[in-house]
Amino acid sequence: IARGADDVIAARVLSIAVAVVIVIGLFALAHALTGDRFAAMLTALAFLSFRTVFLEAATGFRPQLFMMGFAVFGHLAFARGRPFAAGVLAACAFLCWQPAGLVGLAMFVAAIAGRKRSLTTVAALTAGAIAANLAYEAYYLWHGVIGEQLRQSYLMASSSAGFHPEPITETLYFLTREIGRGRSLQDYLSLLMLLALTALPVVAVI
């Protein structure tokens, strides 16, 4: 983060800063959904009660923490009628932690089945998600390692490369059985927050 700073300390400072920004984002999101500053303040305070979020942030980079930030601001963009930005941020959340694909899926469902459903919104969401993924792949292309990245992400996951592909049931397996087998409180917290963030678009359009 700063020249000469220790890498470990810098990572911790950045993660804590992200956690703080998430609190601000939750306040803005709750206010956008309810129009009530008191409800927004309670939402932010409720998030602050999850001590393990900041404990994990203090340990360094945690993909779930960054996923939460992208998801919160993605929902904020969706609530404010900016579907392209929402699609970009939802895709970034997915790239941080694959189960967060549920967040983008929830936005898509809300766009086609909600009270303010619109094909234009669906198209903008989709375009935003595609743009984020293209930018992600462009990074590897720029550095000349696009072949290796595609091989690791896709080819190595296929049976033709000697590996067995894992279906979507792998995510469901993690969210159900594995999370109950000696997992920490943080695992449960990540699951609960993911499910809560998934439900937000529905709240926004009801």
GROMACS .gro file of N, CA and C in nm, residues 16-165:
model
  450
   16ILE      N    1  -0.866  -0.431   0.634
   16ILE     CA    2  -0.944  -0.359   0.734
   16ILE      C    3  -1.014  -0.240   0.672
   17ALA      N    4  -0.944  -0.171   0.580
   17ALA     CA    5  -1.005  -0.057   0.510
   17ALA      C    6  -1.125  -0.103   0.428
   18VAL      N    7  -1.113  -0.218   0.363
   18VAL     CA    8  -1.225  -0.273   0.286
   18VAL      C    9  -1.343  -0.302   0.377
   19ALA      N   10  -1.317  -0.359   0.494
   19ALA     CA   11  -1.424  -0.388   0.590
   19ALA      C   12  -1.496  -0.261   0.633
   20VAL      N   13  -1.419  -0.155   0.654
   20VAL     CA   14  -1.478  -0.027   0.693
   20VAL      C   15  -1.565   0.029   0.580
   21VAL      N   16  -1.516   0.019   0.457
   21VAL     CA   17  -1.592   0.067   0.342
   21VAL      C   18  -1.721  -0.013   0.326
   22ILE      N   19  -1.717  -0.142   0.358
   22ILE     CA   20  -1.838  -0.225   0.350
   22ILE      C   21  -1.945  -0.173   0.446
   23VAL      N   22  -1.902  -0.132   0.566
   23VAL     CA   23  -1.998  -0.077   0.662
   23VAL      C   24  -2.066   0.047   0.603
   24ILE      N   25  -1.987   0.134   0.542
   24ILE     CA   26  -2.043   0.254   0.479
   24ILE      C   27  -2.137   0.215   0.365
   25GLY      N   28  -2.096   0.116   0.286
   25GLY     CA   29  -2.180   0.071   0.177
   25GLY      C   30  -2.312   0.013   0.223
   26LEU      N   31  -2.308  -0.061   0.334
   26LEU     CA   32  -2.432  -0.118   0.389
   26LEU      C   33  -2.526  -0.009   0.437
   27PHE      N   34  -2.470   0.095   0.497
   27PHE     CA   35  -2.553   0.209   0.538
   27PHE      C   36  -2.623   0.270   0.416
   28ALA      N   37  -2.544   0.294   0.309
   28ALA     CA   38  -2.601   0.354   0.188
   28ALA      C   39  -2.704   0.262   0.124
   29LEU      N   40  -2.676   0.131   0.125
   29LEU     CA   41  -2.769   0.035   0.064
   29LEU      C   42  -2.900   0.029   0.140
   30ALA      N   43  -2.891   0.021   0.272
   30ALA     CA   44  -3.013   0.015   0.354
   30ALA      C   45  -3.094   0.143   0.338
   31HIS      N   46  -3.026   0.256   0.328
   31HIS     CA   47  -3.098   0.382   0.310
   31HIS      C   48  -3.164   0.388   0.173
   32ALA      N   49  -3.096   0.334   0.070
   32ALA     CA   50  -3.153   0.332  -0.064
   32ALA      C   51  -3.277   0.243  -0.071
   33LEU      N   52  -3.277   0.135   0.006
   33LEU     CA   53  -3.389   0.040   0.003
   33LEU      C   54  -3.507   0.085   0.089
   34THR      N   55  -3.478   0.150   0.202
   34THR     CA   56  -3.584   0.184   0.296
   34THR      C   57  -3.617   0.333   0.301
   35GLY      N   58  -3.519   0.416   0.265
   35GLY     CA   59  -3.539   0.560   0.277
   35GLY      C   60  -3.537   0.607   0.420
   36ASP      N   61  -3.494   0.523   0.511
   36ASP     CA   62  -3.495   0.553   0.654
   36ASP      C   63  -3.352   0.552   0.707
   37ARG      N   64  -3.304   0.667   0.755
   37ARG     CA   65  -3.167   0.675   0.806
   37ARG      C   66  -3.148   0.593   0.933
   38PHE      N   67  -3.252   0.584   1.014
   38PHE     CA   68  -3.240   0.506   1.137
   38PHE      C   69  -3.223   0.358   1.104
   39ALA      N   70  -3.301   0.307   1.009
   39ALA     CA   71  -3.287   0.167   0.967
   39ALA      C   72  -3.150   0.144   0.906
   40ALA      N   73  -3.100   0.242   0.830
   40ALA     CA   74  -2.967   0.229   0.771
   40ALA      C   75  -2.859   0.223   0.879
   41MET      N   76  -2.875   0.305   0.983
   41MET     CA   77  -2.779   0.304   1.093
   41MET      C   78  -2.782   0.170   1.167
   42LEU      N   79  -2.900   0.116   1.188
   42LEU     CA   80  -2.911  -0.014   1.254
   42LEU      C   81  -2.845  -0.123   1.170
   43THR      N   82  -2.860  -0.115   1.040
   43THR     CA   83  -2.796  -0.213   0.951
   43THR      C   84  -2.644  -0.208   0.964
   44ALA      N   85  -2.588  -0.088   0.963
   44ALA     CA   86  -2.443  -0.074   0.978
   44ALA      C   87  -2.397  -0.123   1.114
   45LEU      N   88  -2.472  -0.090   1.219
   45LEU     CA   89  -2.435  -0.134   1.353
   45LEU      C   90  -2.445  -0.286   1.366
   46ALA      N   91  -2.544  -0.346   1.299
   46ALA     CA   92  -2.558  -0.492   1.304
   46ALA      C   93  -2.436  -0.558   1.241
   47PHE      N   94  -2.387  -0.501   1.131
   47PHE     CA   95  -2.269  -0.557   1.067
   47PHE      C   96  -2.147  -0.544   1.158
   48LEU      N   97  -2.137  -0.433   1.229
   48LEU     CA   98  -2.025  -0.413   1.320
   48LEU      C   99  -2.026  -0.514   1.435
   49SER      N  100  -2.142  -0.573   1.462
   49SER     CA  101  -2.150  -0.671   1.571
   49SER      C  102  -2.083  -0.803   1.535
   50PHE      N  103  -2.056  -0.826   1.405
   50PHE     CA  104  -1.989  -0.949   1.364
   50PHE      C  105  -1.837  -0.930   1.382
   51ARG      N  106  -1.789  -0.961   1.498
   51ARG     CA  107  -1.649  -0.938   1.532
   51ARG      C  108  -1.555  -1.014   1.441
   52THR      N  109  -1.596  -1.133   1.399
   52THR     CA  110  -1.506  -1.217   1.320
   52THR      C  111  -1.475  -1.158   1.182
   53VAL      N  112  -1.565  -1.070   1.132
   53VAL     CA  113  -1.538  -1.007   1.003
   53VAL      C  114  -1.411  -0.925   1.012
   54PHE      N  115  -1.400  -0.843   1.114
   54PHE     CA  116  -1.282  -0.759   1.129
   54PHE      C  117  -1.163  -0.840   1.179
   55LEU      N  118  -1.190  -0.948   1.250
   55LEU     CA  119  -1.082  -1.036   1.293
   55LEU      C  120  -1.017  -1.100   1.171
   56GLU      N  121  -1.099  -1.146   1.078
   56GLU     CA  122  -1.047  -1.206   0.954
   56GLU      C  123  -0.977  -1.100   0.869
   57ALA      N  124  -1.032  -0.978   0.867
   57ALA     CA  125  -0.969  -0.872   0.789
   57ALA      C  126  -0.830  -0.841   0.844
   58ALA      N  127  -0.816  -0.850   0.974
   58ALA     CA  128  -0.687  -0.820   1.037
   58ALA      C  129  -0.582  -0.927   1.009
   59THR      N  130  -0.625  -1.044   0.962
   59THR     CA  131  -0.529  -1.150   0.932
   59THR      C  132  -0.471  -1.139   0.791
   60GLY      N  133  -0.530  -1.054   0.708
   60GLY     CA  134  -0.478  -1.037   0.572
   60GLY      C  135  -0.585  -1.057   0.468
   61PHE      N  136  -0.545  -1.093   0.348
   61PHE     CA  137  -0.639  -1.105   0.237
   61PHE      C  138  -0.733  -1.224   0.256
   62ARG      N  139  -0.863  -1.197   0.251
   62ARG     CA  140  -0.966  -1.301   0.256
   62ARG      C  141  -1.059  -1.276   0.138
   63PRO      N  142  -1.069  -1.371   0.044
   63PRO     CA  143  -1.153  -1.348  -0.074
   63PRO      C  144  -1.299  -1.320  -0.040
   64GLN      N  145  -1.349  -1.384   0.068
   64GLN     CA  146  -1.489  -1.361   0.105
   64GLN      C  147  -1.514  -1.216   0.145
   65LEU      N  148  -1.414  -1.153   0.206
   65LEU     CA  149  -1.430  -1.014   0.247
   65LEU      C  150  -1.441  -0.922   0.125
   66PHE      N  151  -1.356  -0.944   0.027
   66PHE     CA  152  -1.362  -0.863  -0.095
   66PHE      C  153  -1.489  -0.894  -0.173
   67MET      N  154  -1.530  -1.022  -0.171
   67MET     CA  155  -1.656  -1.060  -0.234
   67MET      C  156  -1.771  -0.980  -0.174
   68MET      N  157  -1.771  -0.968  -0.042
   68MET     CA  158  -1.878  -0.897   0.027
   68MET      C  159  -1.882  -0.751  -0.015
   69GLY      N  160  -1.763  -0.691  -0.029
   69GLY     CA  161  -1.758  -0.551  -0.071
   69GLY      C  162  -1.815  -0.531  -0.210
   70PHE      N  163  -1.773  -0.615  -0.305
   70PHE     CA  164  -1.827  -0.604  -0.440
   70PHE      C  165  -1.977  -0.630  -0.443
   71ALA      N  166  -2.023  -0.727  -0.364
   71ALA     CA  167  -2.165  -0.761  -0.363
   71ALA      C  168  -2.249  -0.647  -0.305
   72VAL      N  169  -2.202  -0.588  -0.196
   72VAL     CA  170  -2.276  -0.478  -0.133
   72VAL      C  171  -2.290  -0.360  -0.228
   73PHE      N  172  -2.179  -0.320  -0.290
   73PHE     CA  173  -2.186  -0.205  -0.380
   73PHE      C  174  -2.253  -0.241  -0.512
   74GLY      N  175  -2.252  -0.369  -0.547
   74GLY     CA  176  -2.328  -0.413  -0.663
   74GLY      C  177  -2.477  -0.398  -0.638
   75HIS      N  178  -2.520  -0.436  -0.519
   75HIS     CA  179  -2.662  -0.420  -0.484
   75HIS      C  180  -2.700  -0.273  -0.474
   76LEU      N  181  -2.606  -0.192  -0.424
   76LEU     CA  182  -2.633  -0.048  -0.416
   76LEU      C  183  -2.654   0.010  -0.556
   77ALA      N  184  -2.570  -0.031  -0.649
   77ALA     CA  185  -2.586   0.014  -0.788
   77ALA      C  186  -2.718  -0.035  -0.846
   78PHE      N  187  -2.754  -0.159  -0.815
   78PHE     CA  188  -2.881  -0.215  -0.864
   78PHE      C  189  -2.999  -0.138  -0.807
   79ALA      N  190  -2.993  -0.107  -0.677
   79ALA     CA  191  -3.103  -0.035  -0.610
   79ALA      C  192  -3.117   0.107  -0.664
   80ARG      N  193  -3.007   0.164  -0.711
   80ARG     CA  194  -3.011   0.301  -0.763
   80ARG      C  195  -3.033   0.306  -0.914
   81GLY      N  196  -3.066   0.191  -0.972
   81GLY     CA  197  -3.099   0.188  -1.114
   81GLY      C  198  -2.981   0.196  -1.206
   82ARG      N  199  -2.867   0.137  -1.166
   82ARG     CA  200  -2.748   0.135  -1.251
   82ARG      C  201  -2.709  -0.010  -1.277
   83PRO      N  202  -2.784  -0.077  -1.366
   83PRO     CA  203  -2.765  -0.221  -1.385
   83PRO      C  204  -2.629  -0.259  -1.445
   84PHE      N  205  -2.572  -0.173  -1.530
   84PHE     CA  206  -2.441  -0.208  -1.587
   84PHE      C  207  -2.336  -0.216  -1.478
   85ALA      N  208  -2.332  -0.115  -1.392
   85ALA     CA  209  -2.238  -0.115  -1.280
   85ALA      C  210  -2.265  -0.232  -1.187
   86ALA      N  211  -2.393  -0.263  -1.166
   86ALA     CA  212  -2.429  -0.377  -1.082
   86ALA      C  213  -2.377  -0.507  -1.141
   87GLY      N  214  -2.386  -0.522  -1.273
   87GLY     CA  215  -2.335  -0.642  -1.338
   87GLY      C  216  -2.184  -0.655  -1.325
   88VAL      N  217  -2.114  -0.543  -1.341
   88VAL     CA  218  -1.968  -0.543  -1.326
   88VAL      C  219  -1.930  -0.587  -1.185
   89LEU      N  220  -1.993  -0.527  -1.085
   89LEU     CA  221  -1.959  -0.556  -0.946
   89LEU      C  222  -1.999  -0.698  -0.906
   90ALA      N  223  -2.112  -0.747  -0.958
   90ALA     CA  224  -2.154  -0.884  -0.930
   90ALA      C  225  -2.054  -0.983  -0.987
   91ALA      N  226  -2.003  -0.953  -1.107
   91ALA     CA  227  -1.902  -1.040  -1.168
   91ALA      C  228  -1.773  -1.039  -1.087
   92CYS      N  229  -1.736  -0.922  -1.036
   92CYS     CA  230  -1.616  -0.912  -0.952
   92CYS      C  231  -1.634  -0.994  -0.824
   93ALA      N  232  -1.753  -0.991  -0.767
   93ALA     CA  233  -1.780  -1.072  -0.648
   93ALA      C  234  -1.764  -1.220  -0.680
   94PHE      N  235  -1.814  -1.261  -0.797
   94PHE     CA  236  -1.801  -1.400  -0.840
   94PHE      C  237  -1.655  -1.439  -0.858
   95LEU      N  238  -1.575  -1.348  -0.916
   95LEU     CA  239  -1.434  -1.377  -0.938
   95LEU      C  240  -1.358  -1.388  -0.806
   96CYS      N  241  -1.408  -1.322  -0.702
   96CYS     CA  242  -1.345  -1.333  -0.569
   96CYS      C  243  -1.378  -1.467  -0.505
   97TRP      N  244  -1.504  -1.511  -0.518
   97TRP     CA  245  -1.549  -1.634  -0.453
   97TRP      C  246  -1.666  -1.688  -0.534
   98GLN      N  247  -1.646  -1.804  -0.596
   98GLN     CA  248  -1.742  -1.855  -0.694
   98GLN      C  249  -1.886  -1.871  -0.641
   99PRO      N  250  -1.907  -1.912  -0.517
   99PRO     CA  251  -2.047  -1.920  -0.471
   99PRO      C  252  -2.121  -1.787  -0.479
  100ALA      N  253  -2.048  -1.676  -0.487
  100ALA     CA  254  -2.111  -1.545  -0.498
  100ALA      C  255  -2.179  -1.526  -0.633
  101GLY      N  256  -2.168  -1.623  -0.722
  101GLY     CA  257  -2.245  -1.619  -0.845
  101GLY      C  258  -2.394  -1.612  -0.816
  102LEU      N  259  -2.433  -1.658  -0.698
  102LEU     CA  260  -2.573  -1.649  -0.656
  102LEU      C  261  -2.620  -1.505  -0.648
  103VAL      N  262  -2.529  -1.414  -0.615
  103VAL     CA  263  -2.565  -1.273  -0.604
  103VAL      C  264  -2.605  -1.218  -0.740
  104GLY      N  265  -2.522  -1.243  -0.842
  104GLY     CA  266  -2.556  -1.199  -0.976
  104GLY      C  267  -2.682  -1.265  -1.028
  105LEU      N  268  -2.699  -1.394  -0.995
  105LEU     CA  269  -2.820  -1.465  -1.038
  105LEU      C  270  -2.944  -1.403  -0.976
  106ALA      N  271  -2.935  -1.363  -0.849
  106ALA     CA  272  -3.048  -1.301  -0.783
  106ALA      C  273  -3.084  -1.167  -0.849
  107MET      N  274  -2.982  -1.091  -0.887
  107MET     CA  275  -3.007  -0.965  -0.958
  107MET      C  276  -3.078  -0.991  -1.090
  108PHE      N  277  -3.032  -1.095  -1.160
  108PHE     CA  278  -3.091  -1.129  -1.289
  108PHE      C  279  -3.238  -1.168  -1.271
  109VAL      N  280  -3.267  -1.250  -1.170
  109VAL     CA  281  -3.405  -1.291  -1.144
  109VAL      C  282  -3.492  -1.170  -1.109
  110ALA      N  283  -3.436  -1.080  -1.025
  110ALA     CA  284  -3.511  -0.960  -0.986
  110ALA      C  285  -3.539  -0.872  -1.107
  111ALA      N  286  -3.445  -0.870  -1.203
  111ALA     CA  287  -3.461  -0.786  -1.321
  111ALA      C  288  -3.570  -0.838  -1.414
  112ILE      N  289  -3.590  -0.970  -1.416
  112ILE     CA  290  -3.689  -1.026  -1.509
  112ILE      C  291  -3.822  -1.059  -1.442
  113ALA      N  292  -3.823  -1.065  -1.309
  113ALA     CA  293  -3.946  -1.104  -1.240
  113ALA      C  294  -3.994  -1.003  -1.138
  114GLY      N  295  -3.918  -0.897  -1.116
  114GLY     CA  296  -3.956  -0.799  -1.016
  114GLY      C  297  -4.063  -0.703  -1.065
  115ARG      N  298  -4.102  -0.614  -0.976
  115ARG     CA  299  -4.206  -0.517  -1.009
  115ARG      C  300  -4.162  -0.423  -1.121
  116LYS      N  301  -4.033  -0.392  -1.125
  116LYS     CA  302  -3.978  -0.301  -1.227
  116LYS      C  303  -3.898  -0.378  -1.331
  117ARG      N  304  -3.948  -0.495  -1.368
  117ARG     CA  305  -3.875  -0.579  -1.462
  117ARG      C  306  -3.858  -0.509  -1.596
  118SER      N  307  -3.743  -0.534  -1.657
  118SER     CA  308  -3.712  -0.467  -1.782
  118SER      C  309  -3.605  -0.546  -1.856
  119LEU      N  310  -3.628  -0.567  -1.984
  119LEU     CA  311  -3.529  -0.636  -2.066
  119LEU      C  312  -3.403  -0.550  -2.081
  120THR      N  313  -3.421  -0.419  -2.077
  120THR     CA  314  -3.305  -0.329  -2.084
  120THR      C  315  -3.215  -0.348  -1.963
  121THR      N  316  -3.278  -0.366  -1.846
  121THR     CA  317  -3.201  -0.390  -1.723
  121THR      C  318  -3.127  -0.522  -1.732
  122VAL      N  319  -3.194  -0.624  -1.783
  122VAL     CA  320  -3.131  -0.755  -1.799
  122VAL      C  321  -3.011  -0.745  -1.893
  123ALA      N  322  -3.029  -0.674  -2.004
  123ALA     CA  323  -2.920  -0.659  -2.102
  123ALA      C  324  -2.802  -0.584  -2.041
  124ALA      N  325  -2.831  -0.479  -1.964
  124ALA     CA  326  -2.724  -0.401  -1.901
  124ALA      C  327  -2.650  -0.482  -1.796
  125LEU      N  328  -2.724  -0.560  -1.718
  125LEU     CA  329  -2.661  -0.649  -1.618
  125LEU      C  330  -2.567  -0.747  -1.687
  126THR      N  331  -2.617  -0.809  -1.792
  126THR     CA  332  -2.538  -0.908  -1.865
  126THR      C  333  -2.414  -0.844  -1.927
  127ALA      N  334  -2.432  -0.726  -1.985
  127ALA     CA  335  -2.320  -0.656  -2.048
  127ALA      C  336  -2.214  -0.620  -1.944
  128GLY      N  337  -2.258  -0.577  -1.826
  128GLY     CA  338  -2.163  -0.543  -1.720
  128GLY      C  339  -2.083  -0.664  -1.674
  129ALA      N  340  -2.151  -0.776  -1.658
  129ALA     CA  341  -2.083  -0.899  -1.616
  129ALA      C  342  -1.982  -0.944  -1.721
  130ILE      N  343  -2.021  -0.937  -1.848
  130ILE     CA  344  -1.929  -0.976  -1.956
  130ILE      C  345  -1.809  -0.883  -1.960
  131ALA      N  346  -1.832  -0.753  -1.942
  131ALA     CA  347  -1.723  -0.655  -1.946
  131ALA      C  348  -1.622  -0.683  -1.836
  132ALA      N  349  -1.670  -0.715  -1.716
  132ALA     CA  350  -1.580  -0.744  -1.605
  132ALA      C  351  -1.495  -0.867  -1.633
  133ASN      N  352  -1.558  -0.970  -1.687
  133ASN     CA  353  -1.483  -1.093  -1.717
  133ASN      C  354  -1.384  -1.072  -1.831
  134LEU      N  355  -1.420  -0.991  -1.930
  134LEU     CA  356  -1.327  -0.962  -2.039
  134LEU      C  357  -1.206  -0.884  -1.987
  135ALA      N  358  -1.232  -0.790  -1.896
  135ALA     CA  359  -1.121  -0.714  -1.837
  135ALA      C  360  -1.030  -0.806  -1.757
  136TYR      N  361  -1.091  -0.902  -1.688
  136TYR     CA  362  -1.013  -1.000  -1.610
  136TYR      C  363  -0.922  -1.082  -1.701
  137GLU      N  364  -0.977  -1.129  -1.811
  137GLU     CA  365  -0.897  -1.209  -1.904
  137GLU      C  366  -0.794  -1.122  -1.977
  138ALA      N  367  -0.828  -0.994  -2.000
  138ALA     CA  368  -0.736  -0.904  -2.068
  138ALA      C  369  -0.609  -0.882  -1.986
  139TYR      N  370  -0.621  -0.889  -1.855
  139TYR     CA  371  -0.503  -0.874  -1.769
  139TYR      C  372  -0.401  -0.984  -1.800
  140TYR      N  373  -0.449  -1.106  -1.812
  140TYR     CA  374  -0.359  -1.218  -1.843
  140TYR      C  375  -0.308  -1.209  -1.985
  141LEU      N  376  -0.392  -1.160  -2.076
  141LEU     CA  377  -0.350  -1.144  -2.214
  141LEU      C  378  -0.237  -1.041  -2.224
  142TRP      N  379  -0.250  -0.931  -2.151
  142TRP     CA  380  -0.150  -0.825  -2.152
  142TRP      C  381  -0.015  -0.875  -2.102
  143HIS      N  382  -0.019  -0.965  -2.003
  143HIS     CA  383   0.104  -1.017  -1.945
  143HIS      C  384   0.154  -1.144  -2.016
  144GLY      N  385   0.086  -1.181  -2.124
  144GLY     CA  386   0.132  -1.293  -2.205
  144GLY      C  387   0.112  -1.430  -2.143
  145VAL      N  388   0.016  -1.442  -2.050
  145VAL     CA  389  -0.005  -1.572  -1.986
  145VAL      C  390  -0.151  -1.617  -2.001
  146ILE      N  391  -0.218  -1.566  -2.105
  146ILE     CA  392  -0.359  -1.601  -2.122
  146ILE      C  393  -0.377  -1.750  -2.145
  147GLY      N  394  -0.283  -1.813  -2.216
  147GLY     CA  395  -0.293  -1.957  -2.241
  147GLY      C  396  -0.286  -2.036  -2.112
  148GLU      N  397  -0.192  -2.001  -2.025
  148GLU     CA  398  -0.178  -2.070  -1.898
  148GLU      C  399  -0.300  -2.049  -1.809
  149GLN      N  400  -0.352  -1.925  -1.812
  149GLN     CA  401  -0.469  -1.895  -1.728
  149GLN      C  402  -0.591  -1.975  -1.774
  150LEU      N  403  -0.613  -1.979  -1.906
  150LEU     CA  404  -0.727  -2.055  -1.958
  150LEU      C  405  -0.710  -2.204  -1.931
  151ARG      N  406  -0.587  -2.252  -1.941
  151ARG     CA  407  -0.563  -2.393  -1.916
  151ARG      C  408  -0.593  -2.428  -1.770
  152GLN      N  409  -0.547  -2.343  -1.680
  152GLN     CA  410  -0.571  -2.371  -1.538
  152GLN      C  411  -0.718  -2.359  -1.502
  153SER      N  412  -0.784  -2.258  -1.557
  153SER     CA  413  -0.924  -2.232  -1.520
  153SER      C  414  -1.022  -2.326  -1.587
  154TYR      N  415  -0.991  -2.370  -1.709
  154TYR     CA  416  -1.089  -2.447  -1.785
  154TYR      C  417  -1.039  -2.585  -1.827
  155LEU      N  418  -0.923  -2.589  -1.893
  155LEU     CA  419  -0.875  -2.716  -1.945
  155LEU      C  420  -0.842  -2.815  -1.833
  156MET      N  421  -0.776  -2.766  -1.728
  156MET     CA  422  -0.738  -2.855  -1.617
  156MET      C  423  -0.860  -2.906  -1.542
  157ALA      N  424  -0.973  -2.837  -1.559
  157ALA     CA  425  -1.095  -2.880  -1.491
  157ALA      C  426  -1.175  -2.981  -1.572
  158SER      N  427  -1.124  -3.013  -1.691
  158SER     CA  428  -1.196  -3.106  -1.777
  158SER      C  429  -1.133  -3.245  -1.771
  159SER      N  430  -1.213  -3.344  -1.794
  159SER     CA  431  -1.165  -3.482  -1.788
  159SER      C  432  -1.064  -3.511  -1.898
  160SER      N  433  -1.069  -3.436  -2.011
  160SER     CA  434  -0.975  -3.459  -2.120
  160SER      C  435  -0.832  -3.427  -2.081
  161ALA      N  436  -0.815  -3.346  -1.975
  161ALA     CA  437  -0.682  -3.311  -1.929
  161ALA      C  438  -0.639  -3.397  -1.811
  162GLY      N  439  -0.717  -3.500  -1.786
  162GLY     CA  440  -0.682  -3.590  -1.676
  162GLY      C  441  -0.745  -3.554  -1.544
  163PHE      N  442  -0.836  -3.457  -1.546
  163PHE     CA  443  -0.904  -3.417  -1.424
  163PHE      C  444  -1.054  -3.437  -1.444
  164HIS      N  445  -1.122  -3.459  -1.335
  164HIS     CA  446  -1.267  -3.478  -1.342
  164HIS      C  447  -1.337  -3.346  -1.311
  165PRO      N  448  -1.425  -3.300  -1.398
  165PRO     CA  449  -1.493  -3.173  -1.373
  165PRO      C  450  -1.585  -3.184  -1.253
   0.00000   0.00000   0.00000
